[in-house]
CSV table of C-alpha atoms in Angstrom, one decimal:
chain,number,residue,atom,x,y,z
A,237,MET,CA,69.8,53.4,-13.5
A,238,LEU,CA,70.8,51.3,-10.9
A,239,VAL,CA,68.6,50.3,-8.0
A,240,TYR,CA,70.1,48.6,-5.0
A,241,SER,CA,66.8,46.9,-2.9
A,242,GLY,CA,68.5,44.6,0.1
A,243,ARG,CA,71.3,42.6,-2.0
A,244,MET,CA,70.3,43.2,-5.4
A,245,PHE,CA,71.2,45.2,-8.1
A,246,ARG,CA,68.5,45.5,-11.6
A,247,LYS,CA,69.3,48.1,-14.3
A,248,ASP,CA,66.4,49.9,-15.1
A,249,ARG,CA,66.5,50.2,-19.4
A,250,LEU,CA,64.4,53.1,-19.7
A,251,CYS,CA,66.1,55.1,-17.0
A,252,LEU,CA,69.9,54.3,-18.4
A,253,ARG,CA,70.3,56.3,-21.7
A,254,ALA,CA,68.6,59.5,-20.6
A,255,ALA,CA,69.6,59.2,-17.2
A,256,ARG,CA,72.3,62.7,-16.4
A,257,TRP,CA,72.9,62.4,-12.5
A,258,LYS,CA,70.9,60.1,-9.4
A,259,GLN,CA,70.8,60.7,-6.0
A,260,THR,CA,69.4,57.9,-3.8
A,261,VAL,CA,67.7,58.2,-0.5
A,262,VAL,CA,65.9,55.9,2.2
A,263,LEU,CA,63.1,57.6,3.4
A,264,ALA,CA,60.4,55.5,6.5
A,265,GLY,CA,61.6,52.5,5.2
A,266,VAL,CA,61.9,52.4,1.4
A,267,LEU,CA,64.7,53.3,-1.1
A,268,THR,CA,63.9,56.2,-3.1
A,269,VAL,CA,65.9,57.0,-6.3
A,270,VAL,CA,65.3,60.7,-8.0
A,271,SER,CA,66.8,60.2,-12.2
A,272,SER,CA,66.9,63.8,-14.4
A,273,PHE,CA,65.9,62.9,-17.6
A,274,THR,CA,65.2,66.6,-18.7
A,275,LEU,CA,65.6,69.9,-17.1
A,276,GLY,CA,64.1,70.5,-14.4
A,277,GLN,CA,61.7,66.6,-14.7
A,278,GLN,CA,63.1,64.1,-12.7
A,279,LEU,CA,61.7,60.5,-12.0
A,280,VAL,CA,61.2,59.0,-8.5
A,281,ARG,CA,60.6,55.1,-7.8
A,282,ILE,CA,60.5,53.8,-4.5
A,283,VAL,CA,60.9,50.5,-3.7
A,284,PRO,CA,59.6,49.5,-0.3
A,285,ARG,CA,61.0,46.9,1.7
A,286,GLU,CA,58.7,43.9,2.4
A,287,ILE,CA,58.2,43.0,6.2
A,288,ASP,CA,57.5,39.1,7.4
A,289,ASP,CA,55.1,41.0,10.9
A,290,LEU,CA,51.5,39.2,11.4
A,291,LEU,CA,49.5,42.1,10.4
A,292,PRO,CA,45.9,42.5,12.3
A,293,ASN,CA,43.9,43.5,9.3
A,294,PRO,CA,40.0,42.9,9.6
A,295,HIS,CA,37.6,40.2,7.8
A,296,MET,CA,40.5,37.5,8.4
A,297,GLY,CA,43.3,35.5,10.3
A,298,TRP,CA,42.4,34.1,13.7
A,299,GLN,CA,39.2,33.5,15.2
A,300,THR,CA,38.6,34.0,18.9
A,301,PHE,CA,35.7,31.8,20.3
A,302,HIS,CA,32.7,32.6,21.9
A,303,ARG,CA,35.2,35.3,23.6
A,304,THR,CA,36.7,38.6,22.4
A,305,ARG,CA,40.7,38.5,22.5
A,306,ASP,CA,40.8,40.4,25.2
A,307,LYS,CA,39.1,37.4,27.2
A,308,ASP,CA,40.8,35.1,25.8
A,309,PRO,CA,42.9,33.4,27.7
A,310,ASN,CA,44.5,31.1,25.5
A,311,LEU,CA,45.2,33.4,22.9
A,312,PRO,CA,49.2,33.5,22.4
A,313,PRO,CA,50.3,37.6,22.3
A,314,TRP,CA,51.9,36.7,18.9
A,315,VAL,CA,48.7,35.5,17.1
A,316,PRO,CA,46.7,38.8,16.2
A,317,SER,CA,43.2,38.2,15.7
A,318,THR,CA,40.7,41.0,14.7
A,319,VAL,CA,37.9,38.6,14.2
A,320,HIS,CA,35.5,36.8,16.7
A,321,TYR,CA,33.1,34.0,16.0
A,322,ALA,CA,29.9,32.9,17.7
A,323,ARG,CA,27.3,30.2,17.3
A,324,TRP,CA,23.9,30.3,18.7
A,325,GLY,CA,21.0,28.2,19.4
A,326,TRP,CA,17.7,29.9,18.0
A,327,GLY,CA,16.1,29.5,21.6
A,328,VAL,CA,18.8,32.4,22.9
A,329,LEU,CA,17.8,34.9,19.7
A,330,GLU,CA,14.7,34.9,20.3
A,331,PRO,CA,13.6,33.8,23.4
A,332,GLN,CA,10.0,35.5,22.9
A,333,PRO,CA,8.0,35.4,19.3
A,334,GLY,CA,9.0,37.8,16.8
A,335,GLU,CA,10.9,39.4,19.3
A,336,LEU,CA,15.1,39.7,18.6
A,337,ALA,CA,17.7,39.2,21.5
A,338,VAL,CA,18.0,43.4,20.4
A,339,ASP,CA,20.0,43.5,24.0
A,340,PHE,CA,22.0,40.3,24.3
A,341,LEU,CA,23.4,40.8,20.3
A,342,ASP,CA,24.1,44.9,20.9
A,343,ARG,CA,25.5,44.1,24.1
A,344,VAL,CA,28.0,41.4,21.7
A,345,LEU,CA,28.3,43.7,19.0
A,346,GLU,CA,29.9,46.3,21.7
A,347,GLU,CA,32.0,43.9,22.8
A,348,THR,CA,33.4,42.8,20.0
A,349,LYS,CA,33.7,46.3,19.1
A,350,GLN,CA,35.7,47.9,22.2
A,351,ALA,CA,38.2,44.3,21.6
A,352,GLY,CA,38.8,46.0,18.2
A,353,GLN,CA,37.6,42.7,16.3
A,354,THR,CA,34.1,42.1,14.4
A,355,LEU,CA,31.7,39.0,14.7
A,356,ALA,CA,30.7,35.8,12.5
A,357,PHE,CA,28.3,34.1,14.1
A,358,ARG,CA,25.8,30.8,13.0
A,359,VAL,CA,22.4,30.2,14.1
A,360,MET,CA,21.1,26.2,15.2
A,361,CYS,CA,17.8,24.8,15.9
A,362,CYS,CA,18.7,21.2,16.6
A,363,SER,CA,21.0,20.0,19.4
A,364,THR,CA,22.3,16.8,20.1
A,365,THR,CA,23.0,18.0,23.9
A,366,PRO,CA,20.1,16.1,26.3
A,367,ASN,CA,17.6,18.7,28.0
A,368,GLN,CA,19.6,21.9,25.8
A,369,PRO,CA,17.7,22.5,22.8
A,370,TYR,CA,18.4,25.1,20.4
A,371,HIS,CA,15.1,25.8,19.2
A,372,PRO,CA,13.1,28.2,21.4
A,373,LYS,CA,10.9,26.7,24.2
A,374,TRP,CA,7.8,28.6,22.7
A,375,LEU,CA,7.9,26.7,19.6
A,376,LYS,CA,5.5,24.0,20.4
A,377,GLU,CA,3.3,26.3,22.7
A,378,VAL,CA,2.5,28.1,18.9
A,379,GLY,CA,1.6,24.7,17.0
A,380,GLY,CA,5.5,24.0,15.8
A,381,LYS,CA,6.3,20.6,15.6
A,382,VAL,CA,8.9,19.0,17.9
A,383,VAL,CA,10.2,15.7,16.9
A,384,LEU,CA,12.2,12.8,19.6
A,385,THR,CA,15.2,11.2,17.9
A,386,ARG,CA,18.7,10.0,19.2
A,387,ARG,CA,22.0,10.6,17.8
A,388,GLN,CA,24.0,7.0,17.8
A,389,ALA,CA,22.6,5.5,20.2
A,390,GLY,CA,22.4,8.0,22.8
A,391,VAL,CA,19.3,9.1,24.6
A,392,PRO,CA,16.4,10.9,23.0
A,393,LEU,CA,17.0,14.3,22.1
A,394,GLU,CA,13.8,17.2,20.7
A,395,VAL,CA,14.3,18.7,17.6
A,396,PRO,CA,11.9,21.3,15.4
A,397,ASP,CA,10.6,19.8,12.4
A,398,LEU,CA,11.7,21.9,10.0
A,399,ASP,CA,9.7,21.0,7.2
A,400,ASP,CA,6.7,21.6,9.5
A,401,PRO,CA,5.1,25.1,8.1
A,402,VAL,CA,4.6,26.3,11.4
A,403,VAL,CA,8.1,26.0,11.8
A,404,LEU,CA,8.8,27.2,8.9
A,405,LYS,CA,6.9,30.1,9.0
A,406,TYR,CA,8.0,31.3,12.4
A,407,HIS,CA,11.9,29.8,11.5
A,408,LEU,CA,12.2,31.6,7.9
A,409,ASP,CA,10.4,35.2,9.4
A,410,PHE,CA,13.3,34.9,12.4
A,411,ILE,CA,15.7,35.1,9.5
A,412,ARG,CA,13.6,37.8,8.0
A,413,ARG,CA,14.0,39.9,11.2
A,414,LEU,CA,17.9,38.8,11.9
A,415,GLY,CA,18.7,40.0,8.3
A,416,GLN,CA,16.5,43.3,9.3
A,417,LYS,CA,18.2,44.5,11.9
A,418,TYR,CA,22.2,43.5,11.5
A,419,ASP,CA,22.4,43.3,7.5
A,420,GLY,CA,25.5,45.7,7.1
A,421,HIS,CA,26.1,46.5,10.2
A,422,PRO,CA,29.2,47.9,11.1
A,423,VAL,CA,30.6,45.5,13.9
A,424,VAL,CA,29.1,42.3,11.7
A,425,ASP,CA,32.0,40.7,9.8
A,426,HIS,CA,29.8,37.4,8.0
A,427,VAL,CA,26.8,35.2,9.2
A,428,ASP,CA,27.7,31.6,8.1
A,429,LEU,CA,24.2,30.5,5.9
A,430,GLY,CA,23.7,27.3,8.9
A,431,SER,CA,20.1,26.6,10.6
A,432,VAL,CA,19.8,23.7,9.8
A,433,GLY,CA,21.0,20.2,10.6
A,434,TRP,CA,23.0,19.3,14.0
A,435,TRP,CA,25.0,21.8,14.9
A,436,GLY,CA,23.5,24.0,11.8
A,437,GLU,CA,26.1,22.0,10.0
A,438,TRP,CA,23.4,21.0,6.5
A,439,HIS,CA,23.1,17.3,8.2
A,440,MET,CA,22.0,15.0,10.2
A,441,SER,CA,24.3,12.1,10.3
A,442,ASP,CA,23.4,9.5,12.3
A,443,SER,CA,20.0,10.3,13.0
A,444,SER,CA,17.6,7.5,14.0
A,445,ASP,CA,14.5,8.4,12.3
A,446,LEU,CA,15.2,12.4,11.5
A,447,PRO,CA,16.2,12.9,7.4
A,448,MET,CA,16.9,16.7,6.8
A,449,PRO,CA,14.2,18.3,5.3
A,450,LYS,CA,12.9,18.1,1.7
A,451,MET,CA,14.5,20.5,-0.8
A,452,GLU,CA,11.9,22.5,-1.2
A,453,THR,CA,12.2,23.9,2.6
A,454,ARG,CA,16.5,23.6,2.8
A,455,ARG,CA,16.3,26.5,-0.8
A,456,GLN,CA,13.7,28.7,1.1
A,457,ILE,CA,16.0,28.9,4.5
A,458,VAL,CA,19.1,29.6,1.8
A,459,ASP,CA,16.9,32.0,0.1
A,460,ALA,CA,15.9,33.6,3.1
A,461,TYR,CA,19.4,34.3,4.5
A,462,LEU,CA,20.3,35.7,0.7
A,463,THR,CA,17.6,38.1,1.3
A,464,ALA,CA,17.9,38.9,4.3
A,465,PHE,CA,21.3,38.9,4.0
A,466,ARG,CA,22.3,41.5,1.4
A,467,LYS,CA,25.4,43.6,2.4
A,468,THR,CA,26.8,41.4,5.1
A,469,PRO,CA,28.7,38.2,3.5
A,470,LEU,CA,27.5,34.6,4.3
A,471,VAL,CA,29.6,31.4,4.6
A,472,MET,CA,27.8,28.5,3.8
A,473,LEU,CA,28.4,25.2,5.5
A,474,ILE,CA,30.3,22.5,2.6
A,475,GLY,CA,28.2,19.5,4.4
A,476,GLY,CA,25.2,21.3,2.8
A,477,GLU,CA,25.7,19.4,-0.7
A,478,GLU,CA,23.4,20.8,-3.5
A,479,MET,CA,22.5,23.9,-1.6
A,480,LEU,CA,26.2,24.6,-1.5
A,481,GLU,CA,26.2,24.7,-4.7
A,482,TYR,CA,22.9,26.6,-5.0
A,483,ALA,CA,24.3,29.1,-2.0
A,484,VAL,CA,27.3,29.7,-3.6
A,485,LYS,CA,26.4,30.3,-7.4
A,486,ARG,CA,24.5,33.5,-5.9
A,487,GLY,CA,27.6,34.6,-3.7
A,488,THR,CA,28.1,33.6,-0.9
A,489,GLY,CA,31.3,32.0,0.5
A,490,TRP,CA,31.7,28.7,2.6
A,491,ARG,CA,32.8,27.2,5.4
A,492,ALA,CA,34.2,23.8,6.2
A,493,ASP,CA,34.3,22.6,10.2
A,494,CYS,CA,36.8,19.9,10.0
A,495,LEU,CA,40.3,21.6,8.9
A,496,GLY,CA,43.2,19.3,10.3
A,497,ASP,CA,41.2,15.7,10.2
A,498,LEU,CA,44.0,12.3,8.4
A,499,GLY,CA,42.1,10.1,10.1
A,500,GLY,CA,40.2,11.1,13.1
A,501,PHE,CA,37.4,9.7,12.8
A,502,SER,CA,38.0,6.5,10.4
A,503,PRO,CA,41.0,5.3,9.0
A,504,ARG,CA,39.9,4.7,5.7
A,505,TRP,CA,38.2,8.0,5.4
A,506,ASN,CA,39.2,11.2,6.6
A,507,HIS,CA,37.6,15.6,5.6
A,508,MET,CA,40.9,16.4,3.9
A,509,ARG,CA,41.9,13.7,1.5
A,510,PHE,CA,38.5,12.2,0.9
A,511,PHE,CA,35.6,15.1,1.1
A,512,TYR,CA,36.5,18.6,0.6
A,513,THR,CA,38.0,18.8,-2.5
A,514,GLN,CA,35.7,16.9,-3.7
A,515,ALA,CA,32.5,18.1,-2.3
A,516,LEU,CA,34.0,21.0,-3.7
A,517,SER,CA,34.9,20.2,-8.0
A,518,LYS,CA,30.8,18.0,-7.7
A,519,PHE,CA,28.8,21.4,-5.6
A,520,ASP,CA,31.3,23.4,-8.6
A,521,ALA,CA,32.1,25.5,-5.9
A,522,VAL,CA,36.1,24.9,-6.3
A,523,ASN,CA,36.1,29.5,-6.8
A,524,ALA,CA,33.8,30.9,-4.9
A,525,TRP,CA,36.3,32.4,-3.1
A,526,GLN,CA,37.4,34.5,-5.7
A,527,LYS,CA,34.2,36.4,-4.4
A,528,ALA,CA,33.4,35.3,-0.9
A,529,PRO,CA,35.3,33.9,2.1
A,530,VAL,CA,36.2,30.3,2.5
A,531,ALA,CA,36.2,29.8,6.9
A,532,TRP,CA,38.0,27.2,8.1
A,533,GLU,CA,37.4,25.6,12.1
A,534,THR,CA,39.9,23.0,13.4
A,535,CYS,CA,38.7,19.2,13.4
A,536,TRP,CA,39.0,19.0,17.6
A,537,ASP,CA,41.1,21.0,18.1
A,538,MET,CA,45.4,21.7,16.4
A,539,ARG,CA,46.6,19.8,19.9
A,540,LYS,CA,44.6,17.0,18.7
A,541,TRP,CA,46.4,17.2,14.9
A,542,VAL,CA,50.2,16.7,17.4
A,543,ALA,CA,49.2,14.2,19.5
A,544,GLU,CA,48.4,12.1,15.9
A,545,GLY,CA,50.7,13.3,13.9
A,546,TRP,CA,50.0,14.6,11.0
A,547,PRO,CA,52.0,16.9,9.5
A,548,LEU,CA,51.2,20.6,10.1
A,549,ARG,CA,52.9,21.7,6.6
A,550,TYR,CA,50.3,19.5,5.1
A,551,ILE,CA,47.3,20.7,6.9
A,552,PHE,CA,47.9,24.0,6.0
A,553,ASN,CA,49.3,24.4,2.6
A,554,TYR,CA,45.6,22.2,2.1
A,555,ALA,CA,44.1,25.3,4.0
A,556,LEU,CA,46.0,28.1,2.2
A,557,ALA,CA,45.2,26.4,-1.2
A,558,LEU,CA,42.1,25.9,-0.9
A,559,HIS,CA,41.9,29.9,0.2
A,560,GLY,CA,41.1,30.3,3.1
A,561,SER,CA,40.6,33.8,5.2
A,562,TYR,CA,40.2,32.6,8.4
A,563,ILE,CA,41.2,29.8,11.5
A,564,ASN,CA,39.0,29.6,14.1
A,565,ASN,CA,40.9,27.0,16.6
A,566,LYS,CA,38.0,27.1,19.2
A,567,SER,CA,40.2,29.2,21.6
A,568,ALA,CA,41.4,25.8,23.0
A,569,PRO,CA,45.3,26.0,24.2
A,570,LEU,CA,47.9,25.7,21.7
A,571,PRO,CA,49.8,22.5,21.5
A,572,SER,CA,53.8,23.1,22.9
A,573,GLY,CA,56.4,22.9,20.8
A,574,PRO,CA,58.9,25.3,18.6
A,575,GLU,CA,58.1,22.9,15.3
A,576,VAL,CA,54.7,24.7,15.9
A,577,GLU,CA,55.1,28.2,16.6
A,578,ALA,CA,57.1,28.3,13.5
A,579,GLU,CA,54.7,26.7,11.0
A,580,LEU,CA,51.6,28.5,12.5
A,581,ARG,CA,53.7,32.2,12.0
A,582,ARG,CA,54.5,30.5,7.9
A,583,PHE,CA,50.0,29.8,7.6
A,584,LEU,CA,49.0,33.0,9.3
A,585,ARG,CA,51.3,35.2,7.4
A,586,ARG,CA,49.7,34.2,4.2
A,587,LEU,CA,46.1,33.0,5.6
A,588,GLY,CA,43.9,35.7,3.7
A,589,TYR,CA,44.9,38.9,2.1
A,590,ARG,CA,48.8,40.4,2.3
A,591,PHE,CA,49.4,43.1,-0.1
A,592,VAL,CA,53.0,44.0,-1.1
A,593,LEU,CA,53.5,47.3,-2.7
A,594,ARG,CA,56.6,46.4,-4.9
A,595,GLU,CA,57.0,49.7,-6.2
A,596,LEU,CA,55.9,53.1,-7.0
A,597,GLN,CA,56.8,56.1,-9.7
A,598,HIS,CA,55.8,59.4,-9.7
A,599,ARG,CA,57.3,62.7,-11.0
A,600,SER,CA,59.2,64.8,-8.5
A,601,ALA,CA,57.5,68.0,-9.1
A,602,THR,CA,54.4,69.1,-10.8
A,603,TYR,CA,52.2,72.5,-11.5
A,604,ARG,CA,49.8,74.2,-9.1
A,605,GLN,CA,46.5,72.9,-10.6
A,606,GLY,CA,48.1,69.9,-12.3
A,607,GLN,CA,47.8,66.6,-13.4
A,608,LEU,CA,50.5,63.8,-11.0
A,609,ILE,CA,50.6,60.4,-12.5
A,610,ILE,CA,51.9,58.0,-10.1
A,611,THR,CA,52.2,54.4,-10.9
A,612,SER,CA,52.4,51.4,-9.1
A,613,THR,CA,52.6,48.0,-8.8
A,614,TRP,CA,51.2,45.5,-6.0
A,615,GLN,CA,50.9,41.9,-5.1
A,616,ASN,CA,49.0,40.6,-3.2
A,617,ILE,CA,51.0,37.3,-1.5
A,618,GLY,CA,48.7,36.2,1.1
A,619,SER,CA,45.2,33.1,0.2
A,620,ALA,CA,42.5,35.4,-0.7
A,621,PRO,CA,41.5,38.8,-2.4
A,622,CYS,CA,40.0,41.2,0.3
A,623,TYR,CA,35.7,41.3,-0.2
A,624,ARG,CA,35.4,44.5,1.2
A,625,PRO,CA,35.1,48.0,-1.6
A,626,TYR,CA,38.3,49.6,0.3
A,627,ARG,CA,40.8,51.9,-1.7
A,628,LEU,CA,43.7,52.4,-2.2
A,629,ALA,CA,44.3,55.8,-1.5
A,630,TYR,CA,47.2,58.6,-1.6
A,631,LYS,CA,47.5,61.6,0.5
A,632,LEU,CA,49.9,64.5,0.4
A,633,GLU,CA,50.8,66.9,3.1
A,634,GLY,CA,52.9,69.9,3.7
A,635,GLY,CA,53.3,73.1,4.9
A,636,GLY,CA,50.7,74.3,2.7
A,637,GLY,CA,47.4,71.9,3.3
A,638,LYS,CA,46.9,68.4,2.8
A,639,HIS,CA,45.2,66.4,0.1
A,640,ILE,CA,44.0,63.2,-0.1
A,641,ALA,CA,42.7,61.4,-4.0
A,642,LEU,CA,41.3,57.4,-4.1
A,643,SER,CA,43.2,55.4,-6.6
A,644,SER,CA,40.6,54.2,-9.7
A,645,ALA,CA,42.2,50.8,-8.5
A,646,ASP,CA,39.9,47.3,-7.4
A,647,ILE,CA,42.3,46.3,-4.6
A,648,ARG,CA,39.4,43.2,-4.9
A,649,THR,CA,40.3,42.0,-8.0
A,650,TRP,CA,44.2,41.7,-6.3
A,651,MET,CA,44.2,38.0,-6.8
A,652,PRO,CA,46.8,35.5,-4.8
A,653,GLY,CA,48.8,33.1,-6.7
A,654,SER,CA,46.7,29.4,-7.0
A,655,VAL,CA,47.0,25.9,-7.5
A,656,ASP,CA,44.9,23.0,-8.6
A,657,ILE,CA,43.9,21.6,-6.2
A,658,ARG,CA,41.8,19.1,-8.6
A,659,ASN,CA,44.8,17.1,-9.1
A,660,PRO,CA,46.1,13.9,-7.8
A,661,ARG,CA,48.8,14.3,-6.3
A,662,PHE,CA,47.3,17.2,-4.3
A,663,LEU,CA,45.7,15.3,-1.7
A,664,GLU,CA,49.1,13.7,-1.8
A,665,ASP,CA,51.2,16.5,-0.8
A,666,PRO,CA,49.1,19.7,-1.4
A,667,PRO,CA,52.3,22.8,-2.7
A,668,ASP,CA,52.8,26.4,-1.3
A,669,LEU,CA,50.7,29.1,-2.7
A,670,PRO,CA,52.7,31.1,-5.0
A,671,PRO,CA,52.2,34.8,-5.1
A,672,GLY,CA,49.3,36.4,-7.1
A,673,LYS,CA,50.5,37.8,-10.0
A,674,PRO,CA,51.9,41.6,-9.4
A,675,VAL,CA,49.1,44.3,-10.5
A,676,ARG,CA,49.6,47.2,-12.0
A,677,VAL,CA,47.9,50.9,-11.1
A,678,VAL,CA,48.6,54.0,-12.8
A,679,ASP,CA,46.4,56.3,-11.2
A,680,LYS,CA,46.2,60.3,-12.8
A,681,ILE,CA,45.3,62.8,-9.9
A,682,ARG,CA,44.3,66.0,-10.7
A,683,LEU,CA,45.5,68.7,-7.8
A,684,PRO,CA,43.0,71.1,-6.6
A,685,ALA,CA,43.5,74.9,-7.3
A,686,GLU,CA,43.7,75.2,-3.3
A,687,LEU,CA,46.1,73.3,-3.0
A,688,PRO,CA,49.3,76.0,-2.5
A,689,PRO,CA,52.4,75.5,-3.6
A,690,GLY,CA,55.1,74.2,-1.9
A,691,ASP,CA,56.8,70.6,-0.5
A,692,TYR,CA,54.7,67.5,0.4
A,693,THR,CA,55.2,64.7,1.8
A,694,LEU,CA,53.3,61.4,-0.7
A,695,ALA,CA,52.1,58.8,1.2
A,696,VAL,CA,50.0,56.0,0.5
A,697,GLY,CA,47.1,53.7,2.5
A,698,ILE,CA,44.2,51.2,1.9
A,699,VAL,CA,41.1,53.2,3.5
A,700,THR,CA,37.5,52.9,4.3
A,701,ALA,CA,35.8,55.0,1.1
A,702,GLU,CA,33.4,56.8,4.5
A,703,ASN,CA,36.2,58.4,6.1
A,704,LEU,CA,39.8,57.9,4.1
A,705,GLN,CA,40.6,56.7,7.4
A,706,PRO,CA,44.0,53.3,6.5
A,707,VAL,CA,42.5,50.3,7.4
A,708,ILE,CA,44.6,47.7,6.5
A,709,ARG,CA,48.0,47.3,6.7
A,710,LEU,CA,50.6,46.6,4.1
A,711,ALA,CA,53.4,43.8,3.9
A,712,ILE,CA,56.3,46.5,4.2
A,713,GLU,CA,58.4,48.9,6.2
A,714,GLY,CA,57.1,52.1,7.1
A,715,ARG,CA,53.9,52.5,8.6
A,716,ALA,CA,53.1,55.9,10.5
A,717,GLU,CA,51.1,56.3,14.2
A,718,ASP,CA,48.3,57.2,11.5
A,719,GLY,CA,48.6,54.1,9.5
A,720,TRP,CA,49.2,56.1,6.2
A,721,TYR,CA,52.7,55.1,4.6
A,722,PRO,CA,54.8,58.3,3.8
A,723,LEU,CA,57.1,57.0,1.5
A,724,SER,CA,58.0,60.3,-0.7
A,725,ARG,CA,58.3,63.7,-1.4
A,726,ILE,CA,57.0,65.7,-4.0
A,727,THR,CA,56.7,69.8,-5.6
A,728,ILE,CA,53.9,71.4,-6.2
A,729,LEU,CA,55.2,74.4,-8.4
A,730,PRO,CA,53.3,77.9,-9.0
A,731,SER,CA,51.5,77.5,-12.1
A,732,PRO,CA,53.4,78.2,-15.6
């Protein structure tokens, strides 16, 4: 069999000897080749056409910051965004002891949902802004210890002593109730395992006299988040050091807030070359991405990178190689220049998961109440897995009825490619991330008795298990308005 796909011909040895004839048709952007092996039996092989579009898929990609995408004036129309990210002080989310700001959070969640996004957020306790503390005003009134410190040579700042038993009691109870209310909420994308340190980043750098909380206090706070959020993914701040290791071993991802720093703080030290990969190795978090997401936030914003002349290809390859799922540019304006858009498109095309159906095969006909065998090959050409339990599904639809069958495949195991970030050469010039290995899926579908004989369209989709509605866009042509990808046709014959 000679199969034409683009400009390449390929000989299929399996079909060459036995095929008596072949027919090639195009349906919904795919190439379909039908070959007869024996009388009445035909094999249909579909080769979808890959696309380069930026795909607005859930739980990955570009994050807007403290505003939804429909209210972000700096979001270019060509950049899709499905995640809204925000940070709030503890006092905003608990204005009175024991009372969550439910009305506030529910309003943000509803606005996020209406914008077609999910919400990721962090809670903060220690502010560096004078007279604008993150902790609740009532904390002193209930006996909590609030102390004065300075950052660098700045003015005195009020921050809570997280080691204080009263502060710790209320803090842990707040985390518990926050998870009790919002863990598993369909519009909550993920939660930063924050609270501790300046801005919830798990460090007290340049504090004049307030160290980080004791290790036991830190462990109790991490455990509180792990207990409160069992359904919603958690990401730990990479600056957590020992607590980074503790958290990722218990299933969290991680977040880094200074992507792109190649010398902005010190010409002899920067986050990209001297901290991130070293911290991941030291605290055994290199492979955390395999189970939970990695989130990036730009240092300053991308305008700083361009102004300093830092190479975008280096930064973006680095972020992909560490298997990022998200990028947050703080809703700042993008730097100008055609090379910026080209590099950003290239980066966003790979950021997160990106699934390509390489081929699909099935018999052109089967008997009523018979078994339909579908063999397919998939490839993740993105930078991360999909961490949600979405399901590959098939839809048969025609004049006689409709049937949706779930695949046995677990799409969470469709992994991207990898590079060795521990190799010293990596920090010199991060290479392009290779695509993931192709994954072969074989599904044996028993057709229901109520599905009458007739001609049916066969479509594929990645759906939610709850309502069987497609939720993920594939990097192939042929998507229908309902989100399914009609690829082929099949005939259901009367029982013999």
